[in-house]
Tab-separated table of C-alpha atoms in Angstrom:
chain	number	residue	atom	x	y	z
A	1	ARG	CA	0.135	-0.092	-0.088
A	2	ALA	CA	2.951	2.148	0.980
A	3	ASP	CA	4.391	1.579	-2.303
A	4	LEU	CA	1.382	2.460	-4.259
A	5	LEU	CA	0.861	5.517	-2.615
A	6	GLU	CA	4.346	6.671	-3.352
A	7	GLU	CA	3.552	6.625	-7.056
A	8	LEU	CA	0.203	8.653	-6.733
A	9	PRO	CA	-0.248	12.219	-7.308
A	10	ALA	CA	-0.463	14.572	-3.920
A	11	ASN	CA	-3.835	15.175	-4.297
A	12	VAL	CA	-5.016	11.149	-5.368
A	13	VAL	CA	-2.991	10.199	-2.239
A	14	LYS	CA	-5.109	12.610	0.335
A	15	ARG	CA	-8.732	11.355	-0.905
A	16	LEU	CA	-7.344	7.327	-0.604
A	17	LEU	CA	-6.467	7.963	3.055
A	18	ALA	CA	-9.781	9.759	4.063
A	19	HIS	CA	-11.460	6.590	3.154
A	20	LEU	CA	-8.883	4.313	5.718
A	21	SER	CA	-9.554	4.026	8.954
A	22	ASN	CA	-7.616	5.598	11.577
A	23	GLU	CA	-5.823	2.804	12.609
A	24	GLU	CA	-4.966	1.920	8.706
A	25	ARG	CA	-4.584	5.698	7.802
A	26	GLN	CA	-1.807	5.731	10.474
A	27	ASN	CA	0.082	2.802	10.104
A	28	THR	CA	0.344	3.592	6.004
A	29	LEU	CA	2.030	7.000	7.004
A	30	ILE	CA	4.178	5.726	8.866
A	31	LEU	CA	5.574	3.562	6.705
A	32	LEU	CA	6.196	5.631	3.960
A	33	ASN	CA	8.416	7.810	6.641
A	34	TYR	CA	11.356	5.483	5.966
A	35	PRO	CA	13.275	4.981	3.116
A	36	GLU	CA	11.976	3.162	-0.157
A	37	TYR	CA	13.631	-0.526	-0.148
A	38	SER	CA	14.654	-0.151	3.417
A	39	ALA	CA	12.776	-2.977	6.146
A	40	GLY	CA	10.767	-0.003	8.101
A	41	ARG	CA	8.795	0.284	4.042
A	42	ILE	CA	7.605	-3.179	3.652
A	43	MET	CA	7.082	-4.162	7.424
A	44	ASN	CA	3.753	-4.774	8.728
A	45	PRO	CA	3.024	-2.808	12.004
A	46	ASN	CA	-0.071	-4.950	13.047
A	47	PHE	CA	1.070	-7.996	14.586
A	48	LEU	CA	0.802	-9.961	17.866
A	49	ASP	CA	3.582	-9.307	20.766
A	50	LEU	CA	3.119	-11.421	24.027
A	51	LYS	CA	5.118	-9.812	27.690
A	52	GLU	CA	7.821	-11.108	28.676
A	53	ASN	CA	6.185	-12.230	32.221
A	54	MET	CA	3.024	-13.378	30.655
A	55	THR	CA	2.153	-17.270	31.645
A	56	ILE	CA	1.568	-19.262	28.852
A	57	LYS	CA	-2.269	-19.810	29.639
A	58	GLU	CA	-2.266	-15.993	29.720
A	59	ALA	CA	-0.219	-15.995	26.423
A	60	LEU	CA	-2.860	-18.364	24.651
A	61	GLN	CA	-6.255	-16.474	25.862
A	62	HIS	CA	-4.429	-13.192	24.178
A	63	ILE	CA	-3.909	-14.851	21.452
A	64	LYS	CA	-7.424	-16.296	20.803
A	65	ALA	CA	-8.618	-12.669	21.844
A	66	GLU	CA	-6.543	-11.094	18.962
A	67	GLY	CA	-4.759	-13.489	16.737
A	68	ASN	CA	-7.693	-13.558	13.997
A	69	LYS	CA	-7.018	-9.809	13.489
A	70	LYS	CA	-3.198	-10.427	13.227
A	71	GLU	CA	-0.672	-10.823	10.525
A	72	THR	CA	0.532	-13.879	12.161
A	73	ILE	CA	0.552	-16.209	14.799
A	74	TYR	CA	3.368	-19.172	14.151
A	75	THR	CA	5.896	-16.617	15.317
A	76	LEU	CA	5.275	-14.530	18.525
A	77	PHE	CA	7.439	-11.845	19.305
A	78	VAL	CA	8.323	-11.382	23.346
A	79	ILE	CA	8.840	-7.719	24.926
A	80	ASP	CA	9.542	-5.742	27.771
A	81	ASN	CA	7.073	-3.125	29.544
A	82	THR	CA	9.738	-0.744	27.292
A	83	ARG	CA	8.249	-2.764	23.917
A	84	LYS	CA	12.152	-3.215	23.569
A	85	LEU	CA	12.174	-6.983	21.801
A	86	LYS	CA	13.218	-9.850	24.577
A	87	GLY	CA	12.603	-12.918	22.244
A	88	THR	CA	10.287	-14.935	20.242
A	89	VAL	CA	8.355	-18.037	21.102
A	90	GLU	CA	6.594	-20.780	18.498
A	91	LEU	CA	2.996	-20.976	18.905
A	92	LYS	CA	3.446	-24.795	19.144
A	93	ASP	CA	5.992	-24.333	21.875
A	94	LEU	CA	3.126	-21.914	23.585
A	95	ILE	CA	0.271	-24.901	23.235
A	96	PHE	CA	2.787	-27.893	24.323
A	97	SER	CA	3.886	-26.247	27.631
A	98	GLU	CA	2.334	-25.985	31.091
A	99	GLU	CA	0.097	-23.415	31.630
A	100	ASN	CA	2.011	-21.954	34.453
A	101	GLU	CA	4.717	-21.603	33.022
A	102	ILE	CA	6.295	-17.891	32.135
A	103	VAL	CA	6.766	-17.154	28.283
A	104	LYS	CA	10.414	-15.724	29.157
A	105	ASN	CA	11.271	-19.438	30.470
A	106	ILE	CA	10.451	-20.809	27.093
A	107	MET	CA	11.169	-18.062	24.306
A	108	ASN	CA	14.515	-18.105	22.619
A	109	GLU	CA	16.468	-15.337	23.716
A	110	ASN	CA	18.718	-14.449	20.682
A	111	PRO	CA	16.166	-13.678	18.054
A	112	ILE	CA	17.440	-12.346	14.443
A	113	TYR	CA	16.106	-9.239	13.961
A	114	SER	CA	16.342	-6.339	11.788
A	115	THR	CA	16.117	-2.463	11.331
A	116	VAL	CA	13.667	-0.226	9.848
A	117	TYR	CA	16.763	0.806	7.845
A	118	ASP	CA	18.303	-2.386	7.111
A	119	ASN	CA	17.797	-2.936	3.263
A	120	GLU	CA	14.556	-5.014	2.157
A	121	GLU	CA	17.446	-7.677	-0.186
A	122	GLU	CA	19.346	-8.176	2.686
A	123	VAL	CA	16.383	-8.881	5.469
A	124	ALA	CA	15.793	-11.168	2.337
A	125	ARG	CA	18.784	-12.701	2.984
A	126	VAL	CA	18.619	-13.105	6.974
A	127	MET	CA	15.339	-14.710	6.139
A	128	GLN	CA	16.347	-17.406	3.568
A	129	ASP	CA	20.171	-18.071	5.855
A	130	TYR	CA	17.575	-18.705	8.659
A	131	ASP	CA	14.746	-20.207	7.188
A	132	LEU	CA	12.405	-17.377	9.175
A	133	LEU	CA	8.623	-17.259	8.560
A	134	ALA	CA	8.695	-14.086	9.846
A	135	ILE	CA	11.699	-11.842	11.858
A	136	PRO	CA	10.636	-8.513	14.004
A	137	VAL	CA	11.673	-5.036	13.066
A	138	THR	CA	13.050	-2.811	15.566
A	139	ASP	CA	13.812	1.128	15.615
A	140	SER	CA	17.263	2.159	16.804
A	141	GLU	CA	16.660	1.640	20.700
A	142	LYS	CA	15.421	-2.276	19.810
A	143	ARG	CA	12.172	-1.492	20.205
A	144	LEU	CA	9.205	-3.680	18.321
A	145	VAL	CA	7.579	-1.454	15.615
A	146	GLY	CA	6.842	-3.708	13.024
A	147	ILE	CA	7.326	-7.608	11.806
A	148	ILE	CA	7.945	-8.834	7.878
A	149	THR	CA	6.825	-12.021	6.749
A	150	ILE	CA	7.795	-14.443	4.252
A	151	ASP	CA	4.903	-13.057	1.941
A	152	ASP	CA	6.418	-9.656	2.011
A	153	ILE	CA	9.714	-11.301	1.146
A	154	VAL	CA	8.572	-13.490	-2.114
A	155	ASP	CA	7.816	-10.079	-3.690
A	156	VAL	CA	11.271	-8.390	-2.766
A	157	LEU	CA	13.159	-11.648	-3.900
A	158	GLU	CA	10.901	-11.228	-7.269
A	159	GLU	CA	11.699	-7.563	-7.850
A	160	SER	CA	15.658	-8.391	-7.107
A	161	ALA	CA	15.705	-11.004	-9.103
A	162	THR	CA	13.594	-9.151	-12.172
A	163	GLU	CA	15.652	-5.995	-11.837
A	164	ASP	CA	19.043	-8.513	-11.846
A	165	ILE	CA	18.221	-9.945	-14.693
A	166	GLN	CA	17.101	-6.774	-17.083
A	167	LYS	CA	20.587	-4.850	-15.957
A	168	MET	CA	22.575	-8.530	-16.903
A	169	ALA	CA	20.615	-8.047	-20.640
A	170	ALA	CA	21.549	-4.360	-20.552
A	171	VAL	CA	18.217	-3.242	-20.325
A	172	GLY	CA	16.743	-0.387	-17.947
A	173	VAL	CA	14.873	-1.228	-15.284
A	174	THR	CA	11.181	-0.925	-15.783
A	175	GLU	CA	8.763	-0.722	-12.575
A	176	THR	CA	5.916	-2.009	-14.886
A	177	SER	CA	4.509	-5.505	-16.281
A	178	TYR	CA	5.192	-6.406	-19.623
A	179	PHE	CA	2.138	-5.663	-20.900
A	180	HIS	CA	1.680	-2.593	-18.757
A	181	THR	CA	4.669	-1.074	-20.255
A	182	SER	CA	4.401	1.003	-23.396
A	183	ILE	CA	6.258	0.560	-26.573
A	184	TRP	CA	8.302	3.759	-26.479
A	185	GLU	CA	8.864	3.029	-22.752
A	186	LEU	CA	10.505	-0.541	-23.570
A	187	VAL	CA	12.812	1.167	-26.505
A	188	LYS	CA	13.954	3.850	-23.752
A	189	SER	CA	14.803	1.046	-21.843
A	190	ARG	CA	17.076	-0.856	-24.322
A	191	VAL	CA	18.095	1.673	-26.420
A	192	ILE	CA	20.530	3.924	-24.273
A	193	TRP	CA	22.160	0.453	-23.757
A	194	LEU	CA	22.236	-0.851	-27.039
A	195	GLY	CA	23.312	2.419	-28.346
A	196	ALA	CA	26.548	2.656	-26.143
A	197	LEU	CA	27.015	-1.028	-26.957
A	198	LEU	CA	26.735	-0.120	-30.613
A	199	LEU	CA	29.730	2.196	-30.485
A	200	PHE	CA	31.814	0.314	-27.860
A	201	GLU	CA	31.737	-2.670	-30.608
A	202	SER	CA	32.675	-0.667	-33.102
A	203	ILE	CA	36.546	-0.402	-31.658
A	204	ALA	CA	36.200	-3.681	-32.885
A	205	VAL	CA	36.524	-2.415	-36.679
A	206	PHE	CA	39.615	-0.801	-35.929
A	207	VAL	CA	41.386	-3.803	-34.357
A	208	ILE	CA	40.504	-5.796	-37.993
A	209	GLU	CA	41.578	-2.706	-40.002
A	210	GLY	CA	44.771	-2.759	-38.261
A	211	PHE	CA	44.977	-6.610	-39.523
A	212	SER	CA	43.771	-6.395	-42.665
A	213	ASP	CA	46.920	-6.926	-44.263
A	214	VAL	CA	46.747	-10.560	-42.804
A	215	LEU	CA	43.107	-11.122	-43.379
A	216	GLN	CA	43.960	-10.211	-46.816
A	217	LYS	CA	46.824	-12.544	-47.108
A	218	ILE	CA	45.613	-15.467	-45.288
A	219	THR	CA	41.444	-15.254	-45.880
A	220	VAL	CA	40.567	-18.154	-44.013
A	221	LEU	CA	41.083	-16.305	-40.574
A	222	ALA	CA	37.773	-14.761	-41.609
A	223	ALA	CA	36.074	-18.142	-41.214
A	224	PHE	CA	36.888	-18.486	-37.440
A	225	MET	CA	36.439	-14.887	-36.208
A	226	PRO	CA	33.156	-15.661	-35.217
A	227	THR	CA	33.828	-18.483	-33.358
A	228	ILE	CA	36.590	-16.685	-31.891
A	229	ASN	CA	34.319	-13.941	-30.632
A	230	ALA	CA	31.419	-16.233	-30.066
A	231	ILE	CA	33.988	-18.371	-27.110
A	232	GLY	CA	35.030	-15.321	-25.736
A	233	GLY	CA	31.960	-13.699	-24.592
A	234	ASN	CA	30.341	-16.946	-24.122
A	235	THR	CA	32.879	-17.524	-21.581
A	236	GLY	CA	32.974	-14.316	-19.853
A	237	SER	CA	29.402	-14.202	-19.643
A	238	GLN	CA	29.031	-17.714	-18.055
A	239	MET	CA	31.714	-17.094	-15.312
A	240	SER	CA	29.940	-13.501	-14.945
A	241	ALA	CA	26.831	-14.892	-14.097
A	242	ILE	CA	28.542	-17.476	-11.879
A	243	VAL	CA	30.688	-14.707	-9.716
A	244	ILE	CA	27.391	-12.208	-9.684
A	245	ARG	CA	24.835	-14.975	-8.137
A	246	SER	CA	27.254	-15.992	-5.944
A	247	MET	CA	27.548	-12.547	-4.508
A	248	ALA	CA	23.793	-12.185	-4.721
A	249	VAL	CA	23.081	-15.117	-2.354
A	250	GLY	CA	26.201	-14.365	-0.111
A	251	ASP	CA	28.628	-17.492	-1.187
A	252	ILE	CA	31.160	-14.508	-2.534
A	253	GLU	CA	32.118	-11.688	-0.683
A	254	GLU	CA	34.782	-8.700	-1.104
A	255	ASP	CA	37.452	-10.328	0.230
A	256	ASP	CA	37.179	-13.123	-1.998
A	257	PHE	CA	38.865	-11.764	-4.720
A	258	LYS	CA	42.062	-13.663	-4.254
A	259	LYS	CA	40.086	-16.935	-3.861
A	260	VAL	CA	38.472	-16.510	-7.083
A	261	LEU	CA	40.708	-14.864	-9.189
A	262	GLY	CA	43.404	-18.168	-8.566
A	263	LYS	CA	40.292	-20.264	-8.597
A	264	GLU	CA	39.283	-19.186	-12.073
A	265	LEU	CA	42.772	-18.440	-13.448
A	266	PHE	CA	43.505	-22.314	-13.160
A	267	SER	CA	39.797	-23.506	-14.442
A	268	GLY	CA	40.364	-20.789	-17.334
A	269	VAL	CA	43.676	-23.015	-18.470
A	270	ILE	CA	41.912	-25.742	-17.744
A	271	LEU	CA	38.693	-24.914	-19.812
A	272	GLY	CA	41.051	-23.270	-22.575
A	273	ILE	CA	43.295	-26.380	-23.374
A	274	ILE	CA	40.146	-28.608	-23.660
A	275	LEU	CA	38.338	-25.909	-26.159
A	276	GLY	CA	41.619	-25.444	-28.020
A	277	ILE	CA	42.149	-29.181	-28.396
A	278	VAL	CA	38.292	-28.950	-30.177
A	279	MET	CA	39.162	-26.302	-32.282
A	280	PHE	CA	42.518	-27.509	-33.766
A	281	LEU	CA	40.616	-30.771	-34.548
A	282	ARG	CA	38.027	-28.710	-35.847
A	283	SER	CA	40.230	-26.701	-38.089
A	284	ILE	CA	40.965	-30.178	-40.098
A	285	ILE	CA	37.876	-29.098	-42.428
A	286	ASN	CA	39.181	-25.944	-43.537
A	287	THR	CA	42.954	-26.098	-43.093
A	288	ARG	CA	45.242	-28.227	-43.210
A	289	GLU	CA	48.531	-25.626	-42.674
A	290	PRO	CA	49.560	-27.042	-39.107
A	291	LEU	CA	50.718	-23.286	-38.649
A	292	ILE	CA	47.310	-22.079	-39.393
A	293	MET	CA	45.597	-24.721	-36.915
A	294	LEU	CA	47.550	-23.968	-34.227
A	295	SER	CA	47.427	-20.743	-34.267
A	296	LEU	CA	43.702	-20.777	-34.028
A	297	SER	CA	43.735	-23.497	-30.695
A	298	LEU	CA	46.114	-20.997	-28.943
A	299	SER	CA	43.937	-17.811	-29.430
A	300	ILE	CA	40.867	-20.328	-28.187
A	301	ILE	CA	43.374	-21.197	-25.099
A	302	ILE	CA	44.407	-17.248	-24.671
A	303	VAL	CA	40.802	-16.004	-25.173
A	304	VAL	CA	39.240	-18.116	-23.200
A	305	MET	CA	41.820	-17.765	-19.622
A	306	ILE	CA	41.426	-14.074	-20.413
A	307	SER	CA	37.310	-14.223	-20.560
A	308	ASN	CA	36.823	-16.239	-17.997
A	309	ILE	CA	39.220	-14.288	-15.767
A	310	LEU	CA	37.810	-11.289	-16.476
A	311	GLY	CA	34.321	-12.733	-15.772
A	312	ALA	CA	35.561	-13.057	-12.278
A	313	ILE	CA	37.461	-10.092	-11.589
A	314	LEU	CA	34.816	-7.459	-13.671
A	315	PRO	CA	32.189	-7.858	-10.993
A	316	PHE	CA	34.524	-7.250	-7.959
A	317	PHE	CA	35.604	-4.280	-9.560
A	318	ALA	CA	32.255	-2.754	-9.882
A	319	LYS	CA	31.740	-3.650	-6.140
A	320	LYS	CA	34.627	-1.527	-5.851
A	321	ILE	CA	33.461	1.382	-7.500
A	322	HIS	CA	30.000	1.240	-6.175
A	323	LEU	CA	28.016	-0.088	-9.204
A	324	ASP	CA	26.056	-3.252	-9.414
A	325	PRO	CA	27.969	-5.950	-10.621
A	326	ALA	CA	24.629	-7.079	-12.628
A	327	LEU	CA	25.602	-4.262	-15.215
A	328	ILE	CA	28.758	-5.393	-16.031
A	329	SER	CA	27.760	-8.931	-17.240
A	330	GLY	CA	25.663	-10.094	-20.527
A	331	PRO	CA	26.226	-7.835	-23.255
A	332	PHE	CA	28.721	-5.941	-21.567
A	333	ILE	CA	31.288	-8.647	-21.231
A	334	SER	CA	30.680	-10.130	-25.036
A	335	THR	CA	31.369	-6.491	-26.241
A	336	LEU	CA	34.673	-6.643	-24.642
A	337	MET	CA	35.693	-9.769	-25.519
A	338	ASP	CA	34.754	-9.339	-29.020
A	339	ILE	CA	37.585	-6.205	-29.573
A	340	LEU	CA	40.435	-8.440	-27.152
A	341	SER	CA	39.408	-11.660	-28.959
A	342	MET	CA	39.409	-9.778	-32.303
A	343	PHE	CA	43.040	-8.151	-31.028
A	344	PHE	CA	44.900	-11.538	-29.695
A	345	TYR	CA	43.285	-13.657	-32.588
A	346	PHE	CA	45.091	-11.614	-34.776
A	347	SER	CA	47.845	-10.921	-33.296
A	348	ILE	CA	48.860	-14.449	-32.477
A	349	ALA	CA	48.205	-15.479	-36.461
A	350	ALA	CA	50.799	-12.657	-37.556
A	351	LEU	CA	53.456	-13.804	-35.410
A	352	LEU	CA	53.070	-17.491	-36.076
A	353	LEU	CA	51.735	-17.287	-39.916
A	354	LYS	CA	54.509	-14.433	-41.018
A	355	ASP	CA	56.126	-16.711	-43.315
A	356	LEU	CA	53.016	-17.424	-44.887
A	357	LEU	CA	52.611	-13.397	-45.856
């Protein structure tokens, strides 16, 4: 509701708020005070709490009286007299405890919680890591002000995944669904990136022109240009997707740069050698000149190694300069590798095939 109201004109918001009950209006205005994409913005202030000094009997009576009006009763949040979060307790634990037992004695005294200013994606990651159905949200003094439930987090994860996919495809992020987005908006979200990539890709033209004498004298090299370009772009895109996804789920941290670099340097060498052998055997169809076959194989090995390393390190570089790593994957790394692939391809050919020129 808060996100919807933020997108509407002020006069429309005023009319809509007037139709809400006092409690709903107050809750909505509270949520609107928090930054977009924060836990405070997506939390639900309509939750059930228990006092730590309640007996189990009193707690169950309270749940029966108020539970059907609240967001969830499966996980309950325990507070003290100043509303500070003291713990959490599961409904099943209350049901199977003695009636005269105190809530404080059966609660989890070290609850996982978030604060109102935590990023919603960080909250989603915490809930995933700890398999939580709901997480309490506190203010700066650890007073309980709301909860976030799993259905709220599913929406956050869906939006985050959609945004990452759009960025990885070099498409501007759109807030609306496909059929609710105008043709002009769709064009606008793509044309800037495509135009920038077109200009960037044109650098490859100058690289090829620089080796035009090699290409004119050994024309068979032209037949393998698409293959060299494709393997470079595909390898880099694969690697960047793996690293970006691992970063998103917390498997890879910024401090892991050296570990990732070492691992992918080694795997790049193995991949390059395997694909280089495949290229050597494949090139027999087009040429029986050993030096040309060797040139093609070495090009594949070097291009795959470099592409694999770039795909691994560019997401770290993006994070370092506070960019979303998803921005440098997909079309960007493919375009970069087109340029580098042509440079190394023709450089190796010029070096090994100088006797044929």
